[in-house]
Amino acid sequence: MTIFAESFWLWQFLGRLHPLIVHFPVGLLCVAFLLEAVDWYRKSNQFRATVTALLWIGAISAVAAVIFGFILINQEDYAGKGVTIHQWSGLATMVLSLLTILALRSGQLVAYRSLLTLTVVGVSVAGHYGALLTHGEDYISSVLPFGDKPNVASSPANNVLFASLETNKPLTDKQVQELNLQVRSILAHNCYSCHSATKTKGELRLDSKELLMKGGKHGAILKAGHPEDSEIIRRITLPADDKEAMPTKGKRLTEQEVALLSFWIKAGAPWPSGAQKSIYRVAELEPRLPALPAATVDINNPIDRLVNVYFHKNKIEWKGVVDDRTYMRRVYLDIVGLVPTPEEVARFTANTRPDKRETLVKSLLSRNNDYAQHWLTFWNDALRNDYTGTGYITGGRYDITKWLYASLKKNKPYNWFVRELISPTKESEGFIKGIKWRGTINSSQRTEMQAAQNVAQVMLGLNLKCASCHDSFISDWKLADAYAFANIFADSTLEINRCDKPTGKMAGRQVLFKELGTVSVDAPTEQRLRELADFLVQPKDGRLYRTLVNRVWAQLMGRGIIEPVDAMDNEPWSQDLLDWLAYDFVQNGYDIKKLIYTITTSKTYQLPSVTVKDADLIMAPTYVFEGMVRRRLTAEQFADAVSLAFNPIYQDTSVVKMLPKTIGREITFPRASLVKNDPFLTALGRPNRETVSTSRTSQANLLQALELTNGATFNEALKRGAERWKARYPSSDVLVKELYRKSLGRDPVPKEMAVAQKIVGAQPTAEGIQDLVWAIALHPEFQLIY
C-alpha cells in the first residue's frame, strides 16, 4: 500500500484537492490495512504477490522521487530549512521503503510492521514539507473550515471606511472618492463586458452613475442603504449554476468584492461630485529627476545608490559581485551577443587594473558591427521587421533592414531613431506601413490602425488593441481615441467601426497624449507625421524615454522595472530608478550605448543572478528585485555560441540579401540574426514577426528539446564540425580541453575530463565528438546567462 503514499501523481493530485484530508489519514489507513492483512499474507499466495508488487512500486517511486528532487534542487531556486527537512525525510522514506521489502521477503514480520509504519510517517513528513514548498505555508490553514477568511476590511483604507459606517459617521469626501474608485473597479473588471456602451445586455449599463442608478429593463438593481433588498447583491451571491447568477461567464466575485459592494450600498451608494478619478493607474507623462541618495565608498554608481535605498526598504543585503569569468561572459552576451574566446578570457582574468570591467564594457560597445548584429534581433522583434513572411511577395509589406542595421551601427540617437520611424524615409517606412493583408480583414487590422497600435505599443508602452475594436476594459482608452490616433496615419478620414461594424461616425485626428501637442487636422499626411514625430520625441515626453530605458533594463536584467514592458502604466518596483534612468538618458543625448554602459558597470548588474520557482512570479505585482534574473540564451545567442565554440550553424549563403553590401566584410561567421527564420530558430524562440514582440520567454519547452535532439539544422552542423575537430585534434585530452575553453571559458575539472574522454574515445571519433558537443551545448552552464 505504500504506492498510495509514494506515488507522485496521486499524492500531488489529492494534496491539491484537500491537503488536510490527505497526509495523515491516508497514511494511517495504509498502516491499518496492511497490518490487518498480515494474516492473509501468510495464507494467500495471491495476496502475498499483490502486496509485494505494491511495495516494489512504492519503493521504485520513492527512488524516482529522490532522483527528481536532486534534479530540481539544482535547477530551481529552493532554499531554507524546509527544503533540508523535505530532502532528508524523502531520503529516509526511500531507505525505509527498501528495508520494508527486505524485511517482508525474509519473513521478519515484526520488523516489517515497524519499518512500514516508519515509512508512512516519512511519507507524511516529506509530503507535508513538500507541500509547504509548492503550495505555500498556508496550504493547510487556507482550507480549514474554521480558518481565517478574507475580509474586505483588511486593508487600511477599508478599515477606515467600515469604522465610519459602524459608528454612523458620514464618509469624508476623500473616503467617498476611494470607495467609489474601488466599486467602479469591481464593476469594470467583472461587469463591463456585458453592461457598458460596447454591449448592453438587459438594457443595463453600469459604466456611469446615472445609468447604474436607472437600472435595466427589469427595473432598479440597487436600493440605497439596503444591500439585502438590492438585486445586484442577490444576483452576485447566487450559486454559480443558478441561471440568474451574475456574472454569467468568467470568475465569480470574491467575498471581498461582494462585501465591498454591500458596504457601498449600505452607505447609501455615494458617488463623488466633479471629475471621476480613473480606476486604472495612469503613469505621469512629464519627466522627473529624483534626488540621488548620498554615495558611499562602495556604492557610488547612481543606479546602485537608488537600488541601495530599495534594498534597505525591503531588508535585502547586498551580495558580492560575480567573478571575472562570469561577468565577462554575461556582458559579452548582453552587448554583442557572443561568447568570449579563451584568449580574451585569459587576458581579462589576468588583468589586475581596478577599472578593467569598465574598460571591457567600453571595448565591447566600440565593436559597432558586433553590437549592430546582436541588437538587430531585439529591434527586428519589436519593429516586426523580418526577411520573409506575409506581404513580402505581394508587395504588401516593406522591410527596414538596411536602415535599421545602419542606425544601430552608427548608434543613432534614439530621438532621431523614433523620428525616422514615424516620419519615415523610403528605407524606414516599413514600420508604420505595416502589413497590407490580402482579402477581407478585420477593421482593427487596417494599415492605419496597425500603425497606431504598433507606435503606441513600441514607443509608449501602451496597449491600443482592445480600444481598436471597442472601448477598452483594461484602461481608460476609448474606441474614439484609437481611431483619432490612427487617423493621423491615414490619407483619408476613417469611419469608426465598433467590433467590426460601421458606426457612421468619422474619426477625428489627435495625439494620444493631448499635452504633447495638436496635429494639423487638414494637413497632408506627410506633414501630420512630421508633427507627430516632433511631438513624441520632445524631452517633455517622459513616457517615450521611460519606455525605452525600461526595455533596455529588461534585456540586460531579465525583468523590467515595470512588467510587462508594454504596460507602462503599471507600478514600477522603483519609480525613482526608472525616472532617473529616463532623465539621464535624455541628458546624455539619447545615447543607448551610454545607457547600456551605465547599467552594465553598476554593482547592481554585477550581482549574482537569481532564479524564480514560477515564471509567473516575474510578472507578479509583488515581485521584489534582488538582482539579474537568470535566463536562457536566445535562439540567436545559442546558435552564435555554438558557431563560435565549435562549428558554424549556418553557411555563408544563408545570410539574407537585403543587408548592406558591406556586411560580408563585417562578419566572421554567418550570425543567426542575419538569416531567415527556420524550424531551429522557431523552436528556440524566435517569434513570428507579423506582430510586435517585445519580450521572449526564457522557459525551456518540449519543442526545443525535440529540435536539439532530432533537428536537422543543429545536428548537421555538429556532424560537420565533428569531422573538422577530429582532423585537427587527434588527441582526446587536447580536444576536450580546447572544447571546454571555447564553450565554457574554462578547463574541465578532472571528473568532467574523465567522462568526456570516455565519450570521445582514446582516439577521438566523429560520433563521440558530436555526442560530447551536444552534451555541453545542453549543459546549463552553456545555455544560461548567469
Short mmCIF file of N, CA and C in Angstrom, two decimals, residues 237-319:
data_model
loop_
_atom_site.label_atom_id
_atom_site.label_comp_id
_atom_site.label_asym_id
_atom_site.label_seq_id
_atom_site.Cartn_x
_atom_site.Cartn_y
_atom_site.Cartn_z
N THR A 237 -24.55 36.78 -5.52
CA THR A 237 -24.38 35.81 -4.43
C THR A 237 -25.12 34.50 -4.69
N LEU A 238 -25.81 34.39 -5.82
CA LEU A 238 -26.47 33.13 -6.17
C LEU A 238 -25.43 32.06 -6.47
N PRO A 239 -25.77 30.79 -6.31
CA PRO A 239 -24.84 29.71 -6.70
C PRO A 239 -24.46 29.83 -8.17
N ALA A 240 -23.27 29.40 -8.50
CA ALA A 240 -22.75 29.57 -9.85
C ALA A 240 -23.61 28.89 -10.90
N ASP A 241 -24.30 27.81 -10.53
CA ASP A 241 -25.10 27.08 -11.52
C ASP A 241 -26.51 27.62 -11.65
N ASP A 242 -26.85 28.68 -10.90
CA ASP A 242 -28.18 29.28 -11.00
C ASP A 242 -28.25 30.09 -12.29
N LYS A 243 -29.36 29.98 -13.02
CA LYS A 243 -29.47 30.66 -14.31
C LYS A 243 -29.51 32.17 -14.17
N GLU A 244 -29.80 32.69 -12.97
CA GLU A 244 -29.84 34.13 -12.76
C GLU A 244 -28.54 34.68 -12.15
N ALA A 245 -27.57 33.78 -11.88
CA ALA A 245 -26.32 34.20 -11.25
C ALA A 245 -25.52 35.11 -12.17
N MET A 246 -24.87 36.08 -11.58
CA MET A 246 -24.02 37.01 -12.32
C MET A 246 -22.63 37.07 -11.66
N PRO A 247 -21.59 37.29 -12.45
CA PRO A 247 -21.58 37.31 -13.92
C PRO A 247 -21.80 35.91 -14.49
N THR A 248 -22.33 35.87 -15.71
CA THR A 248 -22.65 34.58 -16.32
C THR A 248 -21.42 33.85 -16.81
N LYS A 249 -20.34 34.59 -17.07
CA LYS A 249 -19.10 33.99 -17.57
C LYS A 249 -17.93 34.44 -16.71
N GLY A 250 -16.88 33.65 -16.76
CA GLY A 250 -15.67 34.04 -16.04
C GLY A 250 -15.77 33.78 -14.55
N LYS A 251 -14.86 34.42 -13.79
CA LYS A 251 -14.80 34.20 -12.35
C LYS A 251 -15.96 34.88 -11.64
N ARG A 252 -16.41 34.25 -10.56
CA ARG A 252 -17.38 34.89 -9.69
C ARG A 252 -16.69 35.95 -8.86
N LEU A 253 -17.45 36.88 -8.32
CA LEU A 253 -16.87 37.90 -7.46
C LEU A 253 -16.38 37.25 -6.17
N THR A 254 -15.28 37.76 -5.65
CA THR A 254 -14.74 37.24 -4.40
C THR A 254 -15.56 37.72 -3.22
N GLU A 255 -15.34 37.11 -2.08
CA GLU A 255 -16.04 37.54 -0.86
C GLU A 255 -15.74 39.00 -0.55
N GLN A 256 -14.47 39.41 -0.77
CA GLN A 256 -14.11 40.79 -0.50
C GLN A 256 -14.89 41.75 -1.40
N GLU A 257 -15.04 41.36 -2.69
CA GLU A 257 -15.73 42.23 -3.64
C GLU A 257 -17.22 42.32 -3.31
N VAL A 258 -17.83 41.20 -2.96
CA VAL A 258 -19.25 41.22 -2.58
C VAL A 258 -19.45 42.08 -1.34
N ALA A 259 -18.57 41.90 -0.36
CA ALA A 259 -18.69 42.66 0.88
C ALA A 259 -18.52 44.16 0.62
N LEU A 260 -17.61 44.51 -0.28
CA LEU A 260 -17.39 45.93 -0.54
C LEU A 260 -18.59 46.55 -1.25
N LEU A 261 -19.16 45.83 -2.22
CA LEU A 261 -20.36 46.35 -2.89
C LEU A 261 -21.52 46.48 -1.90
N SER A 262 -21.64 45.51 -1.00
CA SER A 262 -22.70 45.59 0.02
C SER A 262 -22.48 46.79 0.93
N PHE A 263 -21.24 47.00 1.32
CA PHE A 263 -20.92 48.14 2.17
C PHE A 263 -21.25 49.45 1.47
N TRP A 264 -20.91 49.54 0.19
CA TRP A 264 -21.16 50.75 -0.59
C TRP A 264 -22.66 51.05 -0.64
N ILE A 265 -23.46 50.01 -0.89
CA ILE A 265 -24.91 50.21 -0.95
C ILE A 265 -25.45 50.59 0.43
N LYS A 266 -24.96 49.93 1.48
CA LYS A 266 -25.41 50.23 2.84
C LYS A 266 -25.06 51.67 3.22
N ALA A 267 -23.94 52.17 2.68
CA ALA A 267 -23.53 53.54 2.96
C ALA A 267 -24.33 54.55 2.15
N GLY A 268 -25.27 54.05 1.33
CA GLY A 268 -26.11 54.96 0.54
C GLY A 268 -25.69 55.05 -0.90
N ALA A 269 -24.81 54.15 -1.37
CA ALA A 269 -24.29 54.18 -2.75
C ALA A 269 -23.78 55.57 -3.12
N PRO A 270 -22.87 56.14 -2.30
CA PRO A 270 -22.39 57.51 -2.56
C PRO A 270 -21.57 57.60 -3.84
N TRP A 271 -21.65 58.74 -4.46
CA TRP A 271 -20.91 58.98 -5.71
C TRP A 271 -20.31 60.38 -5.62
N PRO A 272 -19.00 60.52 -5.83
CA PRO A 272 -18.38 61.84 -5.68
C PRO A 272 -18.82 62.79 -6.78
N SER A 273 -18.85 64.04 -6.45
CA SER A 273 -19.18 65.06 -7.46
C SER A 273 -17.92 65.46 -8.20
N GLY A 274 -18.10 66.05 -9.37
CA GLY A 274 -16.94 66.51 -10.14
C GLY A 274 -16.32 65.38 -10.95
N ALA A 275 -15.11 65.63 -11.43
CA ALA A 275 -14.41 64.66 -12.29
C ALA A 275 -14.11 63.38 -11.53
N GLN A 276 -14.30 62.26 -12.21
CA GLN A 276 -14.04 60.97 -11.59
C GLN A 276 -12.57 60.60 -11.73
N LYS A 277 -12.02 60.06 -10.66
CA LYS A 277 -10.65 59.55 -10.72
C LYS A 277 -10.64 58.25 -11.50
N SER A 278 -9.62 58.06 -12.33
CA SER A 278 -9.54 56.83 -13.12
C SER A 278 -9.42 55.62 -12.22
N ILE A 279 -10.09 54.54 -12.61
CA ILE A 279 -9.97 53.31 -11.83
C ILE A 279 -8.67 52.57 -12.17
N TYR A 280 -7.97 53.05 -13.19
CA TYR A 280 -6.71 52.44 -13.59
C TYR A 280 -5.55 53.36 -13.23
N ARG A 281 -4.41 52.78 -12.96
CA ARG A 281 -3.23 53.59 -12.69
C ARG A 281 -2.78 54.24 -14.00
N VAL A 282 -2.56 55.54 -13.97
CA VAL A 282 -2.08 56.28 -15.14
C VAL A 282 -0.75 56.91 -14.78
N ALA A 283 0.29 56.48 -15.46
CA ALA A 283 1.64 56.96 -15.15
C ALA A 283 1.79 58.43 -15.54
N GLU A 284 2.65 59.13 -14.83
CA GLU A 284 2.94 60.53 -15.17
C GLU A 284 3.61 60.61 -16.54
N LEU A 285 3.26 61.64 -17.28
CA LEU A 285 3.85 61.85 -18.60
C LEU A 285 5.14 62.64 -18.52
N GLU A 286 5.16 63.65 -17.68
CA GLU A 286 6.32 64.54 -17.58
C GLU A 286 7.56 63.80 -17.06
N PRO A 287 8.74 64.20 -17.51
CA PRO A 287 9.97 63.64 -16.94
C PRO A 287 10.16 64.11 -15.51
N ARG A 288 10.97 63.40 -14.77
CA ARG A 288 11.21 63.74 -13.36
C ARG A 288 12.63 63.34 -12.99
N LEU A 289 13.32 64.22 -12.29
CA LEU A 289 14.67 63.92 -11.83
C LEU A 289 14.64 63.76 -10.32
N PRO A 290 14.65 62.52 -9.83
CA PRO A 290 14.65 62.31 -8.38
C PRO A 290 16.01 62.66 -7.78
N ALA A 291 16.01 63.05 -6.52
CA ALA A 291 17.26 63.35 -5.83
C ALA A 291 18.02 62.05 -5.59
N LEU A 292 19.30 62.07 -5.89
CA LEU A 292 20.12 60.87 -5.69
C LEU A 292 20.54 60.76 -4.23
N PRO A 293 20.42 59.57 -3.64
CA PRO A 293 20.93 59.37 -2.28
C PRO A 293 22.44 59.59 -2.24
N ALA A 294 22.96 59.86 -1.07
CA ALA A 294 24.39 60.10 -0.92
C ALA A 294 25.18 58.84 -1.30
N ALA A 295 26.34 59.07 -1.91
CA ALA A 295 27.22 57.96 -2.28
C ALA A 295 28.02 57.50 -1.06
N THR A 296 28.47 56.25 -1.12
CA THR A 296 29.37 55.72 -0.10
C THR A 296 30.62 55.21 -0.80
N VAL A 297 31.55 54.68 -0.03
CA VAL A 297 32.79 54.18 -0.61
C VAL A 297 32.50 53.07 -1.61
N ASP A 298 31.59 52.17 -1.25
CA ASP A 298 31.30 51.01 -2.11
C ASP A 298 30.17 51.26 -3.09
N ILE A 299 29.35 52.25 -2.83
CA ILE A 299 28.16 52.46 -3.66
C ILE A 299 28.17 53.90 -4.16
N ASN A 300 28.63 54.07 -5.40
CA ASN A 300 28.69 55.43 -5.96
C ASN A 300 28.02 55.56 -7.33
N ASN A 301 27.82 54.43 -8.04
CA ASN A 301 27.07 54.49 -9.29
C ASN A 301 25.64 54.94 -8.96
N PRO A 302 25.06 55.88 -9.72
CA PRO A 302 23.70 56.35 -9.41
C PRO A 302 22.67 55.23 -9.33
N ILE A 303 22.80 54.24 -10.19
CA ILE A 303 21.88 53.11 -10.13
C ILE A 303 21.99 52.41 -8.78
N ASP A 304 23.21 52.16 -8.35
CA ASP A 304 23.44 51.46 -7.08
C ASP A 304 22.93 52.27 -5.89
N ARG A 305 23.06 53.59 -5.97
CA ARG A 305 22.61 54.44 -4.87
C ARG A 305 21.09 54.36 -4.71
N LEU A 306 20.39 54.30 -5.85
CA LEU A 306 18.93 54.19 -5.80
C LEU A 306 18.50 52.79 -5.40
N VAL A 307 19.21 51.77 -5.90
CA VAL A 307 18.89 50.40 -5.53
C VAL A 307 19.19 50.16 -4.06
N ASN A 308 20.21 50.82 -3.54
CA ASN A 308 20.56 50.67 -2.13
C ASN A 308 19.39 51.09 -1.23
N VAL A 309 18.71 52.18 -1.59
CA VAL A 309 17.53 52.62 -0.84
C VAL A 309 16.45 51.55 -0.90
N TYR A 310 16.26 51.00 -2.09
CA TYR A 310 15.26 49.94 -2.29
C TYR A 310 15.61 48.71 -1.45
N PHE A 311 16.88 48.33 -1.45
CA PHE A 311 17.30 47.17 -0.66
C PHE A 311 17.06 47.38 0.83
N HIS A 312 17.38 48.58 1.32
CA HIS A 312 17.15 48.87 2.73
C HIS A 312 15.66 48.77 3.07
N LYS A 313 14.84 49.30 2.18
CA LYS A 313 13.39 49.29 2.41
C LYS A 313 12.85 47.86 2.46
N ASN A 314 13.43 46.97 1.63
CA ASN A 314 12.94 45.59 1.54
C ASN A 314 13.80 44.60 2.32
N LYS A 315 14.73 45.16 3.16
CA LYS A 315 15.56 44.33 4.03
C LYS A 315 16.35 43.29 3.23
N ILE A 316 16.97 43.74 2.15
CA ILE A 316 17.79 42.87 1.29
C ILE A 316 19.25 43.25 1.47
N GLU A 317 20.09 42.28 1.70
CA GLU A 317 21.52 42.51 1.86
C GLU A 317 22.21 42.48 0.50
N TRP A 318 23.16 43.39 0.32
CA TRP A 318 23.99 43.35 -0.89
C TRP A 318 24.83 42.09 -0.88
N LYS A 319 24.88 41.40 -2.01
CA LYS A 319 25.77 40.25 -2.17
C LYS A 319 27.04 40.70 -2.87
#
